[in-house]
PDB file of C-alpha atoms and ligand atoms in Angstrom:
ATOM      1  CA  MET A   1       5.617  -5.482 -13.743  1.00 85.00           C
ATOM      2  CA  THR A   2       6.944  -3.685 -10.664  1.00 90.00           C
ATOM      3  CA  LYS A   3       9.228  -6.476  -9.415  1.00 93.00           C
ATOM      4  CA  SER A   4      12.373  -5.266 -11.216  1.00 95.00           C
ATOM      5  CA  ILE A   5      11.847  -1.689  -9.936  1.00 96.00           C
ATOM      6  CA  ILE A   6      11.383  -2.883  -6.352  1.00 96.00           C
ATOM      7  CA  ASP A   7      14.375  -5.246  -6.587  1.00 96.00           C
ATOM      8  CA  GLU A   8      16.625  -2.508  -7.927  1.00 96.00           C
ATOM      9  CA  ALA A   9      15.499  -0.005  -5.265  1.00 97.00           C
ATOM     10  CA  ILE A  10      15.925  -2.355  -2.300  1.00 96.00           C
ATOM     11  CA  SER A  11      19.283  -3.736  -3.553  1.00 96.00           C
ATOM     12  CA  SER A  12      20.701  -0.259  -3.985  1.00 95.00           C
ATOM     13  CA  LEU A  13      19.429   0.763  -0.528  1.00 96.00           C
ATOM     14  CA  TYR A  14      20.896  -2.362   1.067  1.00 95.00           C
ATOM     15  CA  ASN A  15      24.294  -1.952  -0.599  1.00 93.00           C
ATOM     16  CA  ASN A  16      24.537   1.646   0.633  1.00 93.00           C
ATOM     17  CA  LEU A  17      23.336   0.827   4.145  1.00 91.00           C
ATOM     18  CA  SER A  18      25.733   1.587   6.942  1.00 89.00           C
ATOM     19  CA  PRO A  19      25.875  -0.205   9.339  1.00 88.00           C
ATOM     20  CA  ARG A  20      24.336  -3.134   7.461  1.00 88.00           C
ATOM     21  CA  GLU A  21      22.667  -4.665  10.535  1.00 91.00           C
ATOM     22  CA  THR A  22      18.970  -3.865  10.516  1.00 94.00           C
ATOM     23  CA  ILE A  23      16.564  -2.900   7.801  1.00 96.00           C
ATOM     24  CA  CYS A  24      13.149  -1.385   8.593  1.00 97.00           C
ATOM     25  CA  ILE A  25      10.491  -1.854   5.952  1.00 98.00           C
ATOM     26  CA  ALA A  26       6.861  -0.673   5.878  1.00 98.00           C
ATOM     27  CA  ASP A  27       4.139  -1.845   3.542  1.00 98.00           C
ATOM     28  CA  LEU A  28       1.343   0.742   3.564  1.00 98.00           C
ATOM     29  CA  GLY A  29      -2.174  -0.390   2.671  1.00 98.00           C
ATOM     30  CA  CYS A  30      -1.146  -4.038   3.004  1.00 98.00           C
ATOM     31  CA  SER A  31      -4.709  -5.463   3.131  1.00 97.00           C
ATOM     32  CA  SER A  32      -5.191  -8.951   4.594  1.00 96.00           C
ATOM     33  CA  GLY A  33      -5.071 -12.317   2.916  1.00 90.00           C
ATOM     34  CA  PRO A  34      -2.651 -14.876   1.516  1.00 85.00           C
ATOM     35  CA  ASN A  35      -0.979 -12.246  -0.723  1.00 90.00           C
ATOM     36  CA  THR A  36      -0.317  -9.692   2.020  1.00 95.00           C
ATOM     37  CA  LEU A  37       3.121 -11.035   2.846  1.00 95.00           C
ATOM     38  CA  LEU A  38       4.232 -11.479  -0.781  1.00 95.00           C
ATOM     39  CA  PRO A  39       5.875  -8.044  -1.225  1.00 95.00           C
ATOM     40  CA  VAL A  40       7.720  -8.460   2.071  1.00 95.00           C
ATOM     41  CA  SER A  41       8.878 -11.977   1.107  1.00 94.00           C
ATOM     42  CA  GLN A  42      10.122 -10.592  -2.191  1.00 94.00           C
ATOM     43  CA  LEU A  43      12.048  -7.784  -0.473  1.00 95.00           C
ATOM     44  CA  ILE A  44      13.652 -10.184   2.002  1.00 93.00           C
ATOM     45  CA  ARG A  45      14.527 -12.661  -0.761  1.00 92.00           C
ATOM     46  CA  THR A  46      16.195  -9.926  -2.843  1.00 94.00           C
ATOM     47  CA  ILE A  47      18.227  -8.595   0.088  1.00 94.00           C
ATOM     48  CA  ASP A  48      19.220 -12.092   1.140  1.00 90.00           C
ATOM     49  CA  LYS A  49      20.413 -12.935  -2.366  1.00 91.00           C
ATOM     50  CA  GLU A  50      22.463  -9.754  -2.440  1.00 92.00           C
ATOM     51  CA  ARG A  51      23.851 -10.494   1.025  1.00 91.00           C
ATOM     52  CA  LYS A  52      24.950 -14.003   0.053  1.00 88.00           C
ATOM     53  CA  ASN A  53      26.507 -12.804  -3.231  1.00 92.00           C
ATOM     54  CA  LYS A  54      28.546 -10.159  -1.425  1.00 91.00           C
ATOM     55  CA  ASP A  55      29.215 -12.360   1.593  1.00 91.00           C
ATOM     56  CA  TYR A  56      27.858  -9.726   4.006  1.00 90.00           C
ATOM     57  CA  GLU A  57      26.776 -10.524   7.584  1.00 88.00           C
ATOM     58  CA  SER A  58      23.144 -11.531   8.167  1.00 85.00           C
ATOM     59  CA  LEU A  59      20.802  -8.745   9.216  1.00 89.00           C
ATOM     60  CA  LYS A  60      17.535  -8.191  11.071  1.00 92.00           C
ATOM     61  CA  PHE A  61      14.327  -7.288   9.261  1.00 94.00           C
ATOM     62  CA  HIS A  62      11.776  -5.085  10.996  1.00 97.00           C
ATOM     63  CA  VAL A  63       8.606  -5.250   8.969  1.00 97.00           C
ATOM     64  CA  PHE A  64       5.612  -2.963   9.579  1.00 98.00           C
ATOM     65  CA  LEU A  65       2.355  -3.892   7.890  1.00 98.00           C
ATOM     66  CA  ASN A  66      -0.038  -0.960   7.819  1.00 98.00           C
ATOM     67  CA  ASP A  67      -3.674  -0.636   6.924  1.00 98.00           C
ATOM     68  CA  LEU A  68      -6.793   1.090   8.240  1.00 98.00           C
ATOM     69  CA  PRO A  69      -7.932  -0.028  11.733  1.00 97.00           C
ATOM     70  CA  ASN A  70     -10.795  -2.136  10.370  1.00 97.00           C
ATOM     71  CA  ASN A  71      -8.372  -4.255   8.298  1.00 98.00           C
ATOM     72  CA  ASP A  72      -8.326  -7.884   9.408  1.00 98.00           C
ATOM     73  CA  PHE A  73      -4.887  -7.907  11.061  1.00 97.00           C
ATOM     74  CA  ASN A  74      -5.700 -11.202  12.810  1.00 97.00           C
ATOM     75  CA  THR A  75      -5.752 -12.953   9.442  1.00 96.00           C
ATOM     76  CA  ILE A  76      -2.304 -11.559   8.650  1.00 96.00           C
ATOM     77  CA  PHE A  77      -0.964 -12.753  12.000  1.00 95.00           C
ATOM     78  CA  ARG A  78      -2.387 -16.228  11.340  1.00 95.00           C
ATOM     79  CA  PHE A  79      -0.256 -16.400   8.170  1.00 94.00           C
ATOM     80  CA  LEU A  80       2.936 -15.474  10.031  1.00 94.00           C
ATOM     81  CA  PRO A  81       3.979 -18.994  11.179  1.00 92.00           C
ATOM     82  CA  THR A  82       3.817 -20.177   7.529  1.00 92.00           C
ATOM     83  CA  PHE A  83       5.717 -17.066   6.437  1.00 92.00           C
ATOM     84  CA  HIS A  84       8.480 -17.657   9.013  1.00 90.00           C
ATOM     85  CA  GLU A  85       8.596 -21.325   8.091  1.00 89.00           C
ATOM     86  CA  SER A  86       9.091 -20.484   4.417  1.00 88.00           C
ATOM     87  CA  LEU A  87      11.922 -18.063   5.317  1.00 87.00           C
ATOM     88  CA  ARG A  88      13.534 -20.780   7.400  1.00 83.00           C
ATOM     89  CA  LYS A  89      13.215 -23.365   4.611  1.00 81.00           C
ATOM     90  CA  GLN A  90      14.882 -20.993   2.165  1.00 77.00           C
ATOM     91  CA  ASN A  91      17.530 -20.313   4.756  1.00 69.00           C
ATOM     92  CA  MET A  92      16.742 -16.604   4.745  1.00 66.00           C
ATOM     93  CA  GLY A  93      17.123 -14.156   7.576  1.00 54.00           C
ATOM     94  CA  GLU A  94      18.676 -16.862   9.785  1.00 56.00           C
ATOM     95  CA  ASP A  95      21.428 -16.029  12.233  1.00 55.00           C
ATOM     96  CA  GLY A  96      21.840 -19.566  13.512  1.00 53.00           C
ATOM     97  CA  LEU A  97      21.195 -18.576  17.135  1.00 48.00           C
ATOM     98  CA  PHE A  98      17.427 -18.542  17.284  1.00 48.00           C
ATOM     99  CA  ASP A  99      14.699 -20.936  16.225  1.00 51.00           C
ATOM    100  CA  ARG A 100      12.979 -18.168  14.304  1.00 57.00           C
ATOM    101  CA  PRO A 101      14.308 -16.135  11.377  1.00 64.00           C
ATOM    102  CA  ASN A 102      15.575 -12.664  12.127  1.00 88.00           C
ATOM    103  CA  CYS A 103      12.421 -11.086  10.835  1.00 91.00           C
ATOM    104  CA  PHE A 104      10.062  -9.204  13.156  1.00 94.00           C
ATOM    105  CA  VAL A 105       6.660  -8.409  11.726  1.00 96.00           C
ATOM    106  CA  ARG A 106       4.294  -5.900  13.358  1.00 97.00           C
ATOM    107  CA  GLY A 107       0.865  -4.593  12.419  1.00 97.00           C
ATOM    108  CA  VAL A 108       0.440  -0.806  12.345  1.00 98.00           C
ATOM    109  CA  ASP A 109      -3.132   0.448  12.217  1.00 97.00           C
ATOM    110  CA  GLY A 110      -4.040   3.906  10.952  1.00 98.00           C
ATOM    111  CA  SER A 111      -4.384   5.974   7.841  1.00 98.00           C
ATOM    112  CA  PHE A 112      -1.237   6.547   5.817  1.00 98.00           C
ATOM    113  CA  TYR A 113      -2.487  10.127   5.501  1.00 98.00           C
ATOM    114  CA  THR A 114      -1.461  10.596   9.152  1.00 97.00           C
ATOM    115  CA  ARG A 115       1.679  10.188  11.220  1.00 96.00           C
ATOM    116  CA  LEU A 116       2.342   6.432  11.636  1.00 97.00           C
ATOM    117  CA  PHE A 117       5.988   6.020  12.641  1.00 98.00           C
ATOM    118  CA  PRO A 118       8.614   7.774  14.745  1.00 97.00           C
ATOM    119  CA  SER A 119      10.863  10.178  12.832  1.00 97.00           C
ATOM    120  CA  ASN A 120      13.711   8.650  10.838  1.00 97.00           C
ATOM    121  CA  SER A 121      12.641   5.099  11.595  1.00 97.00           C
ATOM    122  CA  LEU A 122      12.177   3.523   8.162  1.00 98.00           C
ATOM    123  CA  HIS A 123      14.619   2.537   5.439  1.00 98.00           C
ATOM    124  CA  PHE A 124      12.097   1.433   2.859  1.00 98.00           C
ATOM    125  CA  VAL A 125       8.432   2.217   2.237  1.00 98.00           C
ATOM    126  CA  HIS A 126       6.363   0.152  -0.146  1.00 98.00           C
ATOM    127  CA  SER A 127       2.750   0.798  -1.086  1.00 98.00           C
ATOM    128  CA  SER A 128       0.847  -0.948  -3.812  1.00 96.00           C
ATOM    129  CA  TYR A 129      -2.645  -0.076  -5.028  1.00 94.00           C
ATOM    130  CA  GLY A 130      -3.469   1.822  -1.845  1.00 95.00           C
ATOM    131  CA  LEU A 131      -3.011   5.432  -2.897  1.00 95.00           C
ATOM    132  CA  HIS A 132      -6.096   5.371  -5.094  1.00 89.00           C
ATOM    133  CA  TRP A 133      -8.082   5.672  -1.879  1.00 94.00           C
ATOM    134  CA  LEU A 134      -8.698   9.265  -0.866  1.00 96.00           C
ATOM    135  CA  SER A 135      -8.767  10.282   2.777  1.00 97.00           C
ATOM    136  CA  GLN A 136     -12.384  11.423   2.350  1.00 96.00           C
ATOM    137  CA  VAL A 137     -15.120  11.982  -0.193  1.00 93.00           C
ATOM    138  CA  PRO A 138     -14.380  15.496  -1.434  1.00 95.00           C
ATOM    139  CA  ASP A 139     -16.809  18.312  -0.645  1.00 93.00           C
ATOM    140  CA  GLY A 140     -18.668  19.796  -3.616  1.00 92.00           C
ATOM    141  CA  ILE A 141     -19.807  16.689  -5.485  1.00 92.00           C
ATOM    142  CA  GLU A 142     -23.563  17.183  -4.942  1.00 91.00           C
ATOM    143  CA  ASN A 143     -24.061  17.997  -8.648  1.00 91.00           C
ATOM    144  CA  ASN A 144     -22.433  14.751  -9.846  1.00 90.00           C
ATOM    145  CA  LYS A 145     -25.623  13.642 -11.636  1.00 84.00           C
ATOM    146  CA  GLY A 146     -26.169  10.480  -9.598  1.00 85.00           C
ATOM    147  CA  ASN A 147     -22.636   9.175 -10.206  1.00 87.00           C
ATOM    148  CA  VAL A 148     -20.566   7.600  -7.444  1.00 87.00           C
ATOM    149  CA  TYR A 149     -17.220   8.720  -8.869  1.00 86.00           C
ATOM    150  CA  LEU A 150     -15.819  10.546 -11.899  1.00 84.00           C
ATOM    151  CA  THR A 151     -17.514   9.415 -15.087  1.00 83.00           C
ATOM    152  CA  SER A 152     -18.007  10.806 -18.581  1.00 80.00           C
ATOM    153  CA  THR A 153     -21.167  12.663 -17.441  1.00 83.00           C
ATOM    154  CA  SER A 154     -19.562  14.310 -14.380  1.00 87.00           C
ATOM    155  CA  PRO A 155     -19.366  18.138 -14.538  1.00 91.00           C
ATOM    156  CA  THR A 156     -15.951  19.810 -14.664  1.00 92.00           C
ATOM    157  CA  SER A 157     -16.430  21.197 -11.151  1.00 94.00           C
ATOM    158  CA  VAL A 158     -16.552  17.587  -9.864  1.00 93.00           C
ATOM    159  CA  TYR A 159     -13.265  16.711 -11.610  1.00 91.00           C
ATOM    160  CA  LYS A 160     -11.740  19.745  -9.993  1.00 94.00           C
ATOM    161  CA  VAL A 161     -12.722  18.834  -6.417  1.00 96.00           C
ATOM    162  CA  TYR A 162     -11.562  15.216  -6.855  1.00 94.00           C
ATOM    163  CA  TYR A 163      -8.282  16.443  -8.314  1.00 93.00           C
ATOM    164  CA  GLU A 164      -7.767  18.905  -5.453  1.00 97.00           C
ATOM    165  CA  GLN A 165      -8.592  16.243  -2.847  1.00 97.00           C
ATOM    166  CA  TYR A 166      -6.091  13.854  -4.440  1.00 96.00           C
ATOM    167  CA  GLU A 167      -3.432  16.548  -4.572  1.00 97.00           C
ATOM    168  CA  ARG A 168      -3.988  17.450  -0.895  1.00 98.00           C
ATOM    169  CA  ASP A 169      -3.906  13.782   0.135  1.00 98.00           C
ATOM    170  CA  PHE A 170      -0.820  12.929  -1.859  1.00 98.00           C
ATOM    171  CA  VAL A 171       1.090  15.930  -0.522  1.00 98.00           C
ATOM    172  CA  THR A 172       0.042  14.913   3.028  1.00 98.00           C
ATOM    173  CA  PHE A 173       1.222  11.348   2.342  1.00 98.00           C
ATOM    174  CA  LEU A 174       4.613  12.575   1.096  1.00 98.00           C
ATOM    175  CA  LYS A 175       4.977  15.002   4.019  1.00 98.00           C
ATOM    176  CA  TYR A 176       4.578  12.219   6.587  1.00 98.00           C
ATOM    177  CA  ARG A 177       6.791   9.754   4.732  1.00 98.00           C
ATOM    178  CA  LEU A 178       9.481  12.407   4.587  1.00 97.00           C
ATOM    179  CA  LYS A 179       9.440  12.356   8.402  1.00 97.00           C
ATOM    180  CA  ASP A 180       9.301   8.544   8.650  1.00 97.00           C
ATOM    181  CA  LEU A 181      12.152   7.813   6.263  1.00 97.00           C
ATOM    182  CA  MET A 182      15.768   7.846   7.316  1.00 96.00           C
ATOM    183  CA  LYS A 183      18.324   9.774   5.307  1.00 92.00           C
ATOM    184  CA  ASN A 184      18.909   7.877   2.028  1.00 91.00           C
ATOM    185  CA  GLY A 185      15.692   5.939   2.648  1.00 96.00           C
ATOM    186  CA  CYS A 186      13.659   4.909  -0.321  1.00 96.00           C
ATOM    187  CA  MET A 187      10.048   4.444  -1.374  1.00 97.00           C
ATOM    188  CA  VAL A 188       8.321   2.505  -4.150  1.00 97.00           C
ATOM    189  CA  LEU A 189       4.671   3.426  -4.763  1.00 97.00           C
ATOM    190  CA  THR A 190       2.553   1.532  -7.247  1.00 95.00           C
ATOM    191  CA  MET A 191      -0.710   3.067  -8.342  1.00 90.00           C
ATOM    192  CA  LEU A 192      -3.074   3.071 -11.279  1.00 82.00           C
ATOM    193  CA  GLY A 193      -2.346   5.544 -14.014  1.00 79.00           C
ATOM    194  CA  ARG A 194      -3.015   6.187 -17.659  1.00 78.00           C
ATOM    195  CA  LYS A 195      -0.734   6.915 -20.560  1.00 78.00           C
ATOM    196  CA  ASN A 196      -2.653   9.792 -22.089  1.00 78.00           C
ATOM    197  CA  GLU A 197      -4.764  12.847 -21.248  1.00 77.00           C
ATOM    198  CA  ASP A 198      -8.075  11.081 -21.855  1.00 78.00           C
ATOM    199  CA  ARG A 199      -9.587  10.385 -18.444  1.00 74.00           C
ATOM    200  CA  PHE A 200     -11.809   7.686 -19.858  1.00 70.00           C
ATOM    201  CA  SER A 201      -9.233   5.752 -21.812  1.00 69.00           C
ATOM    202  CA  GLN A 202      -8.607   2.139 -20.766  1.00 63.00           C
ATOM    203  CA  GLY A 203     -12.158   1.854 -19.432  1.00 63.00           C
ATOM    204  CA  CYS A 204     -11.236   3.901 -16.329  1.00 67.00           C
ATOM    205  CA  SER A 205     -14.814   4.958 -15.566  1.00 72.00           C
ATOM    206  CA  TYR A 206     -16.765   1.969 -16.909  1.00 78.00           C
ATOM    207  CA  GLU A 207     -16.971   0.022 -13.628  1.00 82.00           C
ATOM    208  CA  TRP A 208     -18.037   3.147 -11.692  1.00 83.00           C
ATOM    209  CA  GLU A 209     -20.831   3.844 -14.164  1.00 85.00           C
ATOM    210  CA  LEU A 210     -22.025   0.251 -13.794  1.00 88.00           C
ATOM    211  CA  LEU A 211     -21.846   0.497 -10.019  1.00 90.00           C
ATOM    212  CA  ALA A 212     -23.846   3.763  -9.985  1.00 90.00           C
ATOM    213  CA  THR A 213     -26.498   2.242 -12.282  1.00 91.00           C
ATOM    214  CA  THR A 214     -26.759  -0.822 -10.047  1.00 94.00           C
ATOM    215  CA  LEU A 215     -27.070   1.289  -6.889  1.00 93.00           C
ATOM    216  CA  LYS A 216     -29.770   3.445  -8.470  1.00 92.00           C
ATOM    217  CA  LEU A 217     -31.721   0.325  -9.506  1.00 94.00           C
ATOM    218  CA  LEU A 218     -31.365  -1.099  -6.009  1.00 95.00           C
ATOM    219  CA  ILE A 219     -32.678   2.095  -4.396  1.00 93.00           C
ATOM    220  CA  ALA A 220     -35.573   2.297  -6.876  1.00 93.00           C
ATOM    221  CA  GLN A 221     -36.468  -1.299  -6.024  1.00 94.00           C
ATOM    222  CA  LEU A 222     -36.305  -0.574  -2.270  1.00 93.00           C
ATOM    223  CA  TYR A 223     -38.619   2.431  -2.686  1.00 90.00           C
ATOM    224  CA  PHE A 224     -40.987   0.382  -4.817  1.00 89.00           C
ATOM    225  CA  ASN A 225     -41.123  -2.424  -2.206  1.00 89.00           C
ATOM    226  CA  LEU A 226     -41.548   0.095   0.596  1.00 87.00           C
ATOM    227  CA  PHE A 227     -44.430   2.008  -0.945  1.00 85.00           C
ATOM    228  CA  SER A 228     -46.218  -0.882  -2.678  1.00 83.00           C
ATOM    229  CA  SER A 229     -46.491  -3.005   0.484  1.00 71.00           C
TER     230      SER A 229
HETATM  231  C1  SAM B 301      -6.461  -2.825  -3.222  1.00 77.35           C
HETATM  232  S1  SAM B 301      -5.846  -2.994  -1.588  1.00 77.35           S
HETATM  233  C2  SAM B 301      -4.157  -3.262  -1.976  1.00 77.35           C
HETATM  234  C3  SAM B 301      -3.589  -4.394  -1.201  1.00 77.35           C
HETATM  235  C4  SAM B 301      -2.156  -4.733  -1.487  1.00 77.35           C
HETATM  236  N1  SAM B 301      -1.270  -3.636  -1.140  1.00 77.35           N
HETATM  237  C5  SAM B 301      -1.967  -5.154  -2.922  1.00 77.35           C
HETATM  238  O1  SAM B 301      -1.213  -4.508  -3.651  1.00 77.35           O
HETATM  239  O2  SAM B 301      -2.557  -6.157  -3.327  1.00 77.35           O
HETATM  240  C6  SAM B 301      -5.830  -1.352  -0.918  1.00 77.35           C
HETATM  241  C7  SAM B 301      -5.625  -1.336   0.569  1.00 77.35           C
HETATM  242  O3  SAM B 301      -5.331  -0.003   0.966  1.00 77.35           O
HETATM  243  C8  SAM B 301      -5.957   0.216   2.213  1.00 77.35           C
HETATM  244  N2  SAM B 301      -6.101   1.652   2.434  1.00 77.35           N
HETATM  245  C9  SAM B 301      -6.920   2.516   1.795  1.00 77.35           C
HETATM  246  N3  SAM B 301      -6.793   3.751   2.305  1.00 77.35           N
HETATM  247  C10 SAM B 301      -5.859   3.668   3.289  1.00 77.35           C
HETATM  248  C11 SAM B 301      -5.300   4.609   4.204  1.00 77.35           C
HETATM  249  N4  SAM B 301      -5.667   5.883   4.169  1.00 77.35           N
HETATM  250  N5  SAM B 301      -4.366   4.179   5.083  1.00 77.35           N
HETATM  251  C12 SAM B 301      -3.982   2.882   5.105  1.00 77.35           C
HETATM  252  N6  SAM B 301      -4.488   1.935   4.270  1.00 77.35           N
HETATM  253  C13 SAM B 301      -5.413   2.320   3.377  1.00 77.35           C
HETATM  254  C14 SAM B 301      -7.283  -0.511   2.073  1.00 77.35           C
HETATM  255  O4  SAM B 301      -7.857  -0.754   3.342  1.00 77.35           O
HETATM  256  C15 SAM B 301      -6.861  -1.779   1.335  1.00 77.35           C
HETATM  257  O5  SAM B 301      -6.539  -2.813   2.225  1.00 77.35           O
END
């Protein structure tokens, strides 16, 4: 669903780039696994197609993959030879001089709610399904009636503190990205949303209610085992 938006954004950025030599891309909240490099591959493929169509010179890709420090970056690095091989096979990012495509991938650990990059160092920021994570559990949720998140039984005061935490976090995120991005840089953020005012439409709270019920059962069972033995 987001492919066309990302393609359009990166193509427009690339066409307006001057000089068109290097492009610095960050994927924030990249996770680790076989899909981690997919967004980056897509971005490189789109730029390369554009480059070949317009007969522009080849360029260097600096790719920064960010996640929290406990993310399994080693797994990502293990996928890199296959990633480079696939770029080479598709003849992408090559400059003919080196035995490795002109794509330099680095891991960047740390929360995207903090400073991660030097000022004006990125052309393009991508983040998919990461901004649902808050920087912390908000204060003031003690009266959440045994829930682990917002559900239909949560009091209004709990909605309010979650909302305020999200607002604070998102503003912090934007503040830092404003520093990271170069002039005319661009950002595509994909996150869950809903189309109407009803917080519980589209089953938004169902899984959290199930999770809370399961946790409560688990704790009750632990207590039972503890005190009956
Ligand atoms: C659901 S995964 C999304 C993975 C991938 N971007 C995708 O679209 O499939 C969310 C990722 O965001 C990371 N994340 C959550 N909070 C973060 C933060 N404050 N800073 C950096 N990464 C964060 C998590 O560790 C997790 O790997």
